[in-house]
Tab-separated table of C-alpha atoms in Angstrom:
chain	number	residue	atom	x	y	z
A	92	MET	CA	114.901	92.766	99.831
A	93	ARG	CA	113.094	92.363	103.339
A	94	VAL	CA	113.828	95.711	105.244
A	95	LEU	CA	112.313	95.333	108.610
A	96	PRO	CA	113.298	91.971	111.176
A	97	LYS	CA	111.262	89.515	111.136
A	98	SER	CA	110.273	89.344	114.792
A	99	LEU	CA	107.907	91.473	116.593
A	100	GLY	CA	110.716	92.983	118.700
A	101	GLY	CA	112.843	93.396	115.815
A	102	GLN	CA	110.244	95.674	114.217
A	103	LEU	CA	109.450	97.797	117.431
A	104	VAL	CA	113.017	98.767	117.604
A	105	ALA	CA	113.348	99.058	114.137
A	106	LEU	CA	110.619	101.593	113.768
A	107	LEU	CA	110.980	103.519	116.754
A	108	PHE	CA	114.881	104.078	115.781
A	109	LEU	CA	113.688	105.164	112.312
A	110	ALA	CA	111.001	107.501	113.866
A	111	LEU	CA	113.834	109.019	116.318
A	112	ILE	CA	116.172	109.670	113.184
A	113	GLY	CA	113.690	110.947	110.970
A	114	ALA	CA	112.255	113.144	113.718
A	115	GLN	CA	116.196	114.374	114.599
A	116	ALA	CA	116.395	114.668	110.804
A	117	ILE	CA	113.757	117.098	110.422
A	118	THR	CA	114.510	118.958	113.491
A	119	LEU	CA	118.227	119.808	111.894
A	120	LEU	CA	116.877	121.042	108.578
A	121	VAL	CA	114.222	123.407	110.787
A	122	LEU	CA	117.273	124.619	112.745
A	123	ALA	CA	119.436	125.008	109.417
A	124	GLY	CA	116.489	126.905	107.826
A	125	GLU	CA	116.035	129.041	110.847
A	126	ARG	CA	119.535	129.769	111.207
A	127	ASN	CA	119.832	130.536	107.537
A	128	GLU	CA	116.984	133.211	107.798
A	129	ALA	CA	118.316	134.556	111.353
A	130	ILE	CA	122.024	134.804	109.508
A	131	TRP	CA	120.321	136.608	106.400
A	132	GLN	CA	118.325	139.049	108.672
A	133	ILE	CA	121.324	140.079	110.477
A	134	ASN	CA	123.700	140.610	107.373
A	135	ARG	CA	120.801	142.575	105.447
A	136	ALA	CA	120.490	144.876	108.591
A	137	GLY	CA	124.349	145.289	109.311
A	138	LEU	CA	124.688	146.018	105.412
A	139	LEU	CA	122.001	149.258	105.645
A	140	GLU	CA	123.435	149.915	109.203
A	141	ARG	CA	127.162	149.763	107.539
A	142	THR	CA	125.947	151.566	104.503
A	143	ALA	CA	124.034	154.628	106.514
A	144	SER	CA	127.546	155.141	108.509
A	145	VAL	CA	129.506	155.027	105.602
A	146	MET	CA	127.607	157.853	103.931
A	147	ARG	CA	127.575	159.577	106.909
A	148	ILE	CA	131.251	160.031	107.169
A	149	LEU	CA	131.490	160.525	103.123
A	150	GLU	CA	128.934	163.243	103.341
A	151	ARG	CA	131.883	165.197	105.764
A	152	VAL	CA	134.566	164.550	103.548
A	153	PRO	CA	135.924	165.879	100.078
A	154	PRO	CA	134.581	164.248	96.805
A	155	ASP	CA	137.498	162.991	95.599
A	156	LEU	CA	138.585	161.104	98.628
A	157	ARG	CA	134.863	159.240	98.780
A	158	GLY	CA	136.112	156.557	96.445
A	159	GLU	CA	138.980	156.008	98.620
A	160	ILE	CA	137.317	155.732	101.842
A	161	ALA	CA	134.355	153.861	100.786
A	162	GLU	CA	136.806	150.993	99.768
A	163	ALA	CA	138.526	151.212	103.012
A	164	ALA	CA	135.100	150.874	104.622
A	165	GLY	CA	134.763	147.616	103.200
A	166	SER	CA	135.346	143.785	104.829
A	167	ARG	CA	135.816	140.596	103.954
A	168	ARG	CA	131.524	140.485	103.469
A	169	ILE	CA	130.925	144.043	102.861
A	170	ARG	CA	132.217	146.077	99.433
A	171	PHE	CA	131.782	149.624	99.065
A	172	TRP	CA	132.226	151.459	95.964
A	173	VAL	CA	131.401	155.109	94.644
A	174	SER	CA	129.897	155.625	91.175
A	175	PRO	CA	128.274	158.370	89.155
A	176	ALA	CA	124.976	156.097	88.556
A	177	SER	CA	123.186	153.584	90.564
A	178	VAL	CA	123.973	149.864	89.964
A	179	VAL	CA	120.627	149.247	90.939
A	180	PRO	CA	118.201	149.802	88.510
A	181	GLU	CA	115.351	152.297	89.563
A	182	ASP	CA	112.265	149.643	89.026
A	183	GLY	CA	114.073	147.305	91.337
A	184	GLU	CA	112.896	146.329	94.742
A	185	ALA	CA	114.403	149.393	96.244
A	186	GLY	CA	112.378	152.651	96.953
A	187	ARG	CA	110.366	150.636	99.198
A	188	GLY	CA	108.919	152.568	102.285
A	189	PRO	CA	110.198	150.480	105.492
A	190	LEU	CA	113.744	150.411	103.544
A	191	ALA	CA	113.830	154.187	103.226
A	192	LEU	CA	112.432	154.962	106.548
A	193	GLN	CA	114.905	152.328	108.457
A	194	PHE	CA	117.725	154.597	106.491
A	195	ASP	CA	115.880	157.607	107.843
A	196	ARG	CA	116.370	156.493	111.440
A	197	MET	CA	119.679	155.069	111.014
A	198	LEU	CA	120.869	158.042	109.527
A	199	GLY	CA	118.709	160.688	111.910
A	200	GLU	CA	117.497	162.459	108.767
A	201	PRO	CA	115.356	162.080	105.497
A	202	LEU	CA	117.476	160.888	102.510
A	203	ARG	CA	117.597	163.136	100.009
A	204	ALA	CA	116.449	159.897	97.365
A	205	ARG	CA	115.260	156.686	98.056
A	206	PRO	CA	117.610	154.006	98.654
A	207	ARG	CA	117.870	150.894	95.731
A	208	ILE	CA	118.411	147.363	96.733
A	209	ALA	CA	118.092	144.623	94.820
A	210	PHE	CA	119.214	140.646	94.971
A	211	VAL	CA	122.331	139.393	93.022
A	212	ASP	CA	121.862	135.849	91.597
A	213	ARG	CA	125.901	135.489	92.242
A	214	GLY	CA	129.155	136.978	93.795
A	215	GLY	CA	131.557	138.753	91.763
A	216	GLU	CA	134.880	140.676	91.803
A	217	GLY	CA	134.556	144.625	90.690
A	218	ASN	CA	131.233	145.412	89.409
A	219	SER	CA	130.653	142.351	87.976
A	220	PHE	CA	127.605	140.444	89.110
A	221	THR	CA	123.622	139.948	87.807
A	222	LEU	CA	120.688	141.500	89.480
A	223	LEU	CA	117.659	139.179	89.313
A	224	PRO	CA	114.406	140.483	88.027
A	225	PRO	CA	112.539	143.318	90.264
A	226	ARG	CA	110.086	141.834	92.819
A	227	PRO	CA	106.881	141.184	90.895
A	228	HIS	CA	102.861	141.978	92.304
A	229	GLY	CA	101.336	138.505	91.321
A	230	MET	CA	101.580	135.928	93.999
A	231	ALA	CA	102.596	133.382	91.344
A	232	GLU	CA	105.163	135.373	89.925
A	233	LEU	CA	106.097	136.282	93.590
A	234	ARG	CA	106.221	133.040	94.561
A	235	ALA	CA	108.730	131.808	91.814
A	236	TRP	CA	110.587	135.076	92.037
A	237	ARG	CA	111.211	134.019	96.024
A	238	GLN	CA	112.075	130.484	95.059
A	239	ARG	CA	114.655	131.569	92.880
A	240	ILE	CA	116.304	133.852	95.598
A	241	ALA	CA	116.196	130.738	97.988
A	242	GLU	CA	118.439	128.742	95.212
A	243	GLU	CA	120.870	131.541	94.741
A	244	GLN	CA	123.534	132.785	96.675
A	245	ARG	CA	121.263	135.513	98.305
A	246	ASP	CA	123.758	138.505	97.370
A	247	ILE	CA	121.955	142.008	97.859
A	248	VAL	CA	123.131	145.151	96.571
A	249	VAL	CA	122.339	148.319	98.030
A	250	SER	CA	122.499	151.812	95.983
A	251	VAL	CA	122.291	155.208	97.897
A	252	ALA	CA	122.457	158.735	96.496
A	253	LEU	CA	125.179	161.076	97.849
A	254	PRO	CA	124.831	164.876	98.239
A	255	ASP	CA	127.134	165.404	94.633
A	256	ALA	CA	124.764	162.912	92.590
A	257	MET	CA	127.006	160.147	93.138
A	258	TRP	CA	126.218	156.930	94.320
A	259	LEU	CA	127.040	154.937	97.212
A	260	ASN	CA	127.209	151.005	96.190
A	261	ALA	CA	127.156	148.303	98.905
A	262	GLN	CA	127.423	144.278	98.299
A	263	THR	CA	127.171	142.028	100.759
A	264	ARG	CA	126.894	138.210	100.708
A	265	THR	CA	123.279	137.206	102.999
A	266	ARG	CA	124.277	133.115	103.062
A	267	ALA	CA	125.555	131.743	106.014
A	268	GLU	CA	128.874	130.028	105.749
A	269	PRO	CA	129.308	126.663	105.867
A	270	VAL	CA	129.949	125.184	109.104
A	271	ALA	CA	131.913	122.223	110.325
A	272	LEU	CA	129.485	119.435	111.738
A	273	PRO	CA	128.225	120.171	114.887
A	274	TRP	CA	129.619	117.485	116.939
A	275	PRO	CA	128.065	118.081	120.449
A	276	THR	CA	124.906	118.024	118.862
A	277	LEU	CA	125.654	114.394	116.995
A	278	VAL	CA	126.826	112.910	119.955
A	279	SER	CA	123.774	113.927	122.018
A	280	THR	CA	121.713	113.015	119.332
A	281	ALA	CA	123.486	109.395	119.798
A	282	ALA	CA	123.054	109.290	123.544
A	283	THR	CA	119.847	109.794	123.508
A	284	ALA	CA	118.940	107.344	120.391
A	285	VAL	CA	120.965	104.981	122.148
A	286	ALA	CA	118.955	105.150	125.523
A	287	ILE	CA	115.581	105.152	124.149
A	288	LEU	CA	116.603	102.119	121.999
A	289	LEU	CA	117.839	100.579	125.157
A	290	VAL	CA	114.441	101.199	126.628
A	291	ALA	CA	112.660	99.996	123.458
A	292	VAL	CA	114.361	96.686	123.426
A	293	PHE	CA	113.726	96.138	126.957
A	294	ILE	CA	109.794	96.617	126.472
A	295	ALA	CA	109.889	94.604	123.050
A	296	ARG	CA	111.777	91.360	125.238
A	297	ARG	CA	108.609	91.799	127.869
A	298	VAL	CA	106.151	91.641	125.485
A	299	THR	CA	107.987	89.659	123.065
A	300	ARG	CA	109.508	86.491	125.623
A	301	PRO	CA	105.569	85.551	126.580
A	302	LEU	CA	104.451	85.600	123.159
A	303	GLY	CA	107.122	83.513	122.260
A	304	ARG	CA	106.451	81.036	125.090
A	305	LEU	CA	103.068	81.119	123.876
A	306	ALA	CA	103.527	80.355	120.410
A	307	ALA	CA	106.255	77.421	121.251
A	308	ASN	CA	103.678	76.023	123.799
A	309	ALA	CA	100.780	76.286	121.238
A	310	ASP	CA	103.089	73.977	118.494
A	311	ALA	CA	103.910	71.692	120.580
A	312	PHE	CA	100.595	70.899	122.488
A	313	GLY	CA	99.231	70.916	118.797
A	314	ARG	CA	101.539	68.287	118.173
A	315	GLY	CA	100.212	66.341	120.816
A	316	ALA	CA	103.512	66.709	123.246
A	317	PRO	CA	103.124	67.158	127.018
A	318	VAL	CA	103.299	70.884	127.711
A	319	GLN	CA	102.824	72.546	131.202
A	320	SER	CA	100.568	75.444	131.700
A	321	LEU	CA	102.410	78.646	131.185
A	322	PRO	CA	103.176	81.316	133.822
A	323	GLU	CA	101.240	84.594	133.481
A	324	ALA	CA	103.816	87.103	133.090
A	325	GLY	CA	104.487	90.014	131.234
A	326	PRO	CA	101.795	93.431	130.598
A	327	ASP	CA	97.828	92.864	131.055
A	328	GLU	CA	97.024	92.161	127.633
A	329	ILE	CA	99.691	89.071	127.652
A	330	ARG	CA	98.517	87.697	131.013
A	331	LYS	CA	95.082	87.504	130.011
A	332	LEU	CA	95.927	86.077	126.214
A	333	THR	CA	98.191	83.088	128.358
A	334	ALA	CA	95.155	82.674	130.920
A	335	ALA	CA	93.004	82.277	128.147
A	336	PHE	CA	95.339	79.964	126.407
A	337	ASN	CA	96.099	77.684	129.642
A	338	ARG	CA	92.066	77.632	130.153
A	339	MET	CA	91.622	76.710	126.098
A	340	GLN	CA	94.673	73.840	126.693
A	341	GLU	CA	92.705	72.211	129.729
A	342	ARG	CA	89.109	72.208	127.896
A	343	ILE	CA	91.034	70.288	125.141
A	344	ARG	CA	92.816	67.659	127.434
A	345	SER	CA	89.533	66.965	128.892
A	346	PHE	CA	87.352	66.714	125.957
A	347	ILE	CA	90.101	64.327	123.964
A	348	GLY	CA	90.482	62.413	127.253
A	349	ASP	CA	86.669	61.710	127.228
A	350	ARG	CA	86.839	61.046	124.172
A	351	THR	CA	89.236	58.668	123.851
A	352	ARG	CA	87.860	56.769	127.276
A	353	LEU	CA	84.355	56.263	125.311
A	354	LEU	CA	85.904	55.022	122.123
A	355	ALA	CA	88.435	52.849	124.112
A	356	ALA	CA	85.056	51.772	126.260
A	357	ILE	CA	82.554	51.165	123.281
A	358	GLY	CA	85.867	48.927	121.751
A	359	HIS	CA	86.050	47.033	124.722
A	360	ASP	CA	82.786	46.364	125.322
A	361	LEU	CA	81.871	45.027	121.903
A	362	ARG	CA	84.648	42.246	122.520
A	363	THR	CA	81.799	40.280	124.824
A	364	PRO	CA	78.700	40.272	122.529
A	365	ILE	CA	80.870	39.320	119.457
A	366	THR	CA	82.909	36.290	121.193
A	367	SER	CA	79.509	35.268	122.635
A	368	LEU	CA	78.017	35.245	118.830
A	369	ARG	CA	81.120	33.751	118.003
A	370	LEU	CA	80.335	30.792	120.030
A	371	ARG	CA	76.865	30.676	119.155
A	372	ALA	CA	77.853	30.962	115.123
A	373	GLU	CA	80.011	27.630	115.572
A	374	LEU	CA	76.645	25.544	116.344
A	375	VAL	CA	75.084	26.665	113.220
A	376	GLU	CA	74.428	23.324	111.110
A	377	ASP	CA	74.387	25.176	107.872
A	378	GLU	CA	78.164	25.062	106.579
A	379	GLU	CA	77.502	28.070	104.376
A	380	THR	CA	75.684	30.259	107.105
A	381	ARG	CA	78.014	29.534	109.592
A	382	ALA	CA	81.299	30.678	106.917
A	383	LYS	CA	79.262	33.740	106.665
A	384	MET	CA	78.256	34.826	109.919
A	385	LEU	CA	81.950	33.776	110.996
A	386	ALA	CA	83.036	36.293	108.348
A	387	THR	CA	80.917	39.441	109.283
A	388	LEU	CA	81.966	38.779	113.174
A	389	ASP	CA	85.934	38.787	111.670
A	390	GLU	CA	85.579	41.807	110.344
A	391	MET	CA	83.568	42.997	113.519
A	392	GLN	CA	86.547	41.942	115.428
A	393	HIS	CA	88.840	43.383	113.390
A	394	ILE	CA	87.186	46.828	113.288
A	395	THR	CA	86.937	46.734	117.392
A	396	GLU	CA	90.764	46.192	117.522
A	397	ALA	CA	91.209	49.135	115.046
A	398	THR	CA	89.037	51.210	117.265
A	399	LEU	CA	91.120	50.404	120.458
A	400	GLU	CA	94.228	50.596	118.975
A	401	LEU	CA	93.155	54.267	117.858
A	402	GLY	CA	92.003	55.044	121.282
A	403	ARG	CA	95.049	53.432	123.092
A	404	GLN	CA	97.508	55.462	120.250
A	405	GLU	CA	95.432	58.559	121.955
A	406	ALA	CA	95.308	58.010	125.191
A	407	ARG	CA	99.657	57.015	125.774
A	408	PRO	CA	101.389	59.227	123.554
A	409	GLU	CA	104.730	57.916	122.528
A	410	ASP	CA	107.783	60.193	123.996
A	411	LEU	CA	109.836	62.328	121.022
A	412	ARG	CA	112.777	60.785	120.139
A	413	VAL	CA	115.638	62.089	117.703
A	414	VAL	CA	116.091	58.945	114.863
A	415	ASP	CA	117.384	58.548	111.420
A	416	LEU	CA	113.974	59.182	108.986
A	417	ALA	CA	115.876	57.386	106.321
A	418	ALA	CA	116.343	54.389	108.331
A	419	LEU	CA	113.075	54.153	109.695
A	420	VAL	CA	111.459	54.147	106.192
A	421	GLU	CA	113.686	51.799	104.934
A	422	SER	CA	113.763	49.191	107.671
A	423	LEU	CA	109.739	49.441	106.963
A	424	ALA	CA	109.978	48.746	103.443
A	425	ASP	CA	112.484	46.229	104.199
A	426	ASP	CA	110.089	44.193	106.221
A	427	LEU	CA	106.720	44.560	103.956
A	428	SER	CA	109.248	43.197	101.443
A	429	ASP	CA	109.855	40.143	103.414
A	430	LEU	CA	106.237	39.245	103.944
A	431	GLY	CA	105.798	39.514	99.873
A	432	MET	CA	105.095	42.808	99.283
A	433	ASP	CA	106.021	44.688	95.935
A	434	VAL	CA	107.437	47.871	97.998
A	435	ARG	CA	111.021	49.228	97.015
A	436	PHE	CA	112.508	52.674	98.867
A	437	ALA	CA	114.910	55.055	96.708
A	438	GLU	CA	117.589	55.107	99.339
A	439	ARG	CA	119.012	58.564	100.550
A	440	GLY	CA	121.476	59.402	103.110
A	441	ARG	CA	120.846	60.224	106.866
A	442	LEU	CA	118.110	62.326	107.724
A	443	PRO	CA	117.830	63.084	111.558
A	444	TYR	CA	114.448	63.812	112.700
A	445	PRO	CA	112.847	64.145	115.886
A	446	CYS	CA	109.624	61.915	116.240
A	447	ARG	CA	107.510	59.608	117.942
A	448	PRO	CA	109.061	56.417	115.895
A	449	ASN	CA	106.457	53.914	116.200
A	450	ALA	CA	103.446	55.677	115.979
A	451	LEU	CA	105.118	57.665	112.438
A	452	ARG	CA	106.153	53.759	111.555
A	453	ARG	CA	102.566	52.820	111.893
A	454	ALA	CA	101.115	55.709	109.961
A	455	LEU	CA	103.748	55.141	106.802
A	456	ARG	CA	102.869	51.244	107.116
A	457	ASN	CA	99.489	51.768	106.909
A	458	ILE	CA	99.723	54.285	103.828
A	459	VAL	CA	102.378	51.651	101.976
A	460	GLU	CA	99.714	48.619	102.864
A	461	ASN	CA	97.122	50.648	101.425
A	462	ALA	CA	99.068	51.469	98.000
A	463	VAL	CA	100.535	47.920	97.897
A	464	ARG	CA	96.637	46.342	98.599
A	465	TYR	CA	94.643	48.315	96.118
A	466	GLY	CA	97.491	49.274	93.497
A	467	ARG	CA	99.693	46.132	93.232
A	468	ARG	CA	103.232	48.217	94.343
A	469	ALA	CA	104.447	50.893	96.348
A	470	ARG	CA	107.424	53.010	95.366
A	471	ILE	CA	108.811	55.061	98.477
A	472	ALA	CA	110.777	57.801	98.239
A	473	LEU	CA	112.175	60.468	100.904
A	474	ALA	CA	113.381	64.191	100.081
A	475	GLU	CA	114.363	67.049	102.272
A	476	THR	CA	112.432	70.185	101.284
A	477	PRO	CA	112.158	74.052	102.687
A	478	SER	CA	109.366	72.921	104.666
A	479	GLY	CA	110.691	69.861	105.981
A	480	PRO	CA	110.822	65.892	105.168
A	481	LEU	CA	108.393	64.870	102.502
A	482	VAL	CA	107.598	60.891	102.250
A	483	THR	CA	105.901	60.041	98.866
A	484	ILE	CA	104.195	56.601	98.012
A	485	GLU	CA	103.326	56.154	94.805
A	486	ASP	CA	101.354	52.823	93.276
A	487	ASP	CA	99.972	51.730	90.550
A	488	GLY	CA	96.422	50.956	91.218
A	489	PRO	CA	93.250	53.135	89.468
A	490	GLY	CA	93.525	56.029	91.840
A	491	ILE	CA	90.429	57.669	93.901
A	492	PRO	CA	87.510	59.879	92.029
A	493	GLU	CA	88.920	63.613	92.761
A	494	GLU	CA	85.360	64.467	94.747
A	495	ARG	CA	85.975	61.348	96.567
A	496	ILE	CA	89.679	61.971	98.110
A	497	ALA	CA	88.656	63.753	100.981
A	498	ASP	CA	86.335	61.335	101.895
A	499	ALA	CA	89.304	58.658	102.115
A	500	PHE	CA	90.105	59.875	105.429
A	501	GLU	CA	87.023	59.825	107.098
A	502	PRO	CA	87.039	56.582	109.656
A	503	PHE	CA	84.993	53.277	108.410
A	504	VAL	CA	84.711	54.943	105.093
A	505	ARG	CA	86.165	53.057	101.877
A	506	MET	CA	86.173	53.740	98.610
A	507	GLU	CA	83.272	51.446	96.838
A	508	GLN	CA	84.781	51.312	93.225
A	509	SER	CA	88.521	50.281	94.389
A	510	ARG	CA	88.073	49.566	97.757
A	511	SER	CA	85.777	46.515	98.235
A	512	ARG	CA	85.138	44.540	101.153
A	513	GLU	CA	86.704	41.748	99.368
A	514	THR	CA	89.872	43.084	99.607
A	515	GLY	CA	89.389	43.335	103.481
A	516	GLY	CA	90.301	46.729	105.867
A	517	ALA	CA	88.138	48.342	108.464
A	518	GLY	CA	88.770	52.145	106.707
A	519	LEU	CA	90.506	53.325	109.571
A	520	GLY	CA	94.159	52.815	108.082
A	521	LEU	CA	94.103	56.222	106.509
A	522	ALA	CA	92.140	58.078	109.033
A	523	ILE	CA	95.208	56.886	111.665
A	524	ALA	CA	98.063	57.397	109.471
A	525	ARG	CA	96.365	61.075	109.041
A	526	SER	CA	95.737	61.303	112.781
A	527	ILE	CA	99.408	60.484	113.441
A	528	VAL	CA	101.048	62.499	110.750
A	529	ARG	CA	99.091	65.493	112.078
A	530	GLY	CA	99.811	65.056	115.751
A	531	HIS	CA	103.804	65.487	114.161
A	532	GLY	CA	102.387	68.847	113.172
A	533	GLY	CA	102.466	67.676	109.494
A	534	ASP	CA	99.671	66.287	107.115
A	535	VAL	CA	98.602	63.606	104.460
A	536	VAL	CA	98.020	64.422	101.127
A	537	LEU	CA	96.537	62.245	98.017
A	538	ALA	CA	96.384	62.788	94.259
A	539	ASN	CA	95.879	61.238	91.492
A	540	ARG	CA	99.009	60.275	89.220
A	541	PRO	CA	98.682	61.787	85.407
A	542	GLU	CA	100.152	58.573	84.518
A	543	GLY	CA	98.006	56.766	86.546
A	544	GLY	CA	97.616	55.489	90.240
A	545	LEU	CA	97.531	57.144	93.442
A	546	ARG	CA	100.322	59.302	94.795
A	547	ALA	CA	100.464	59.988	98.806
A	548	GLU	CA	102.654	62.533	100.503
A	549	VAL	CA	103.174	62.639	104.272
A	550	ARG	CA	104.332	66.037	104.693
A	551	LEU	CA	106.080	66.835	107.999
A	552	PRO	CA	107.339	70.087	109.470
A	553	ARG	CA	111.069	71.259	109.701
A	554	ASP	CA	112.634	70.536	113.135
A	555	ALA	CA	109.147	68.981	114.875
A	556	HIS	CA	109.942	69.975	118.437
A	557	ALA	CA	113.531	70.693	117.842
């Protein structure tokens, strides 16, 4: 399952939002921990201070009233009671120097016996509570002891000796009470997040808009559509990228124009010497020699015309139009069938598609005629795939050796085993077909069929130039 959006802007905004939420969550956790620790320290100090105050009172009252006064001195969070023995064992955490000194300062005089303090693993009624093990000295044991304290309710109990061998016991809960949701903090965090996200969206759009225009322009230019130079806008890096693309686009246009003009010039200039040679060949008296010379000249004329047609195709590209691709293929199959070729098309429903219809029809015609010429028949099928329309042409010919399939698209190259000179052709049909299809953003793929014959796939992109 995809988590992040596909677009660059969406990913930037999503990552920034996740980082903001993570930072706020960490901040809240740290503040909650510090709050609990502060409350624990305050409650512990309050317990010691209240215990020292109750001790001063109990030292000045008769022994038989001490129990009632101790219970009356308690509150919701602190409970006092008097017992003949300490509820904290002598080997507990109590008796530490700092605690004794703290009691001494609170009482204003040294204690008769050191106070005892221990942690309780749960709160209880009356004297029902369980003391945690004494604080250990080893580092590993100490860490485990502190972890257990952190996981419990962190109640503490204190026992302090009274003058008459009695003990004043006090118990308090040091864990912070649960609080309601901090709505002001949440509202402030949400407002901050919205403000940051608005800024992030603005920055992301400022970066991704030029990139989107650049991608669309590059795609259109790659398919041979007329495109204008892009405006250089956005951050410096985007401006430099756009300027580099514009320069590359102009250089490619210039290169293609020079090559096309050169190709057209060569084809045009060859017409005159071919015509001259044809006139001279007609004067040859030997009929067999004249026939061979005229056949060679016909072949040269055919190659020249194909070269000129290729040059014209690249020099004046056809405009894009939305047509019914199924109707285009069906009309091509019908026309070739009327010419006596064994061509069949598996009919299907409408398939609107933006393309250069005349050029695409010519590309398909070259492939179908190739299949009929060397494979006796052609079977055409049109399908709509997730990646775009797919036109398949199958024949019953001998196929092409696997190692020579790539050579079939080279200009003026003919497969010797199955495409002899007697069958005709200048070796430009597949080259022109692939050039046209690639101009639409697709490709032509050849493969031998397991049952025999050749399979040609014309793969067109989805919504080309939509």
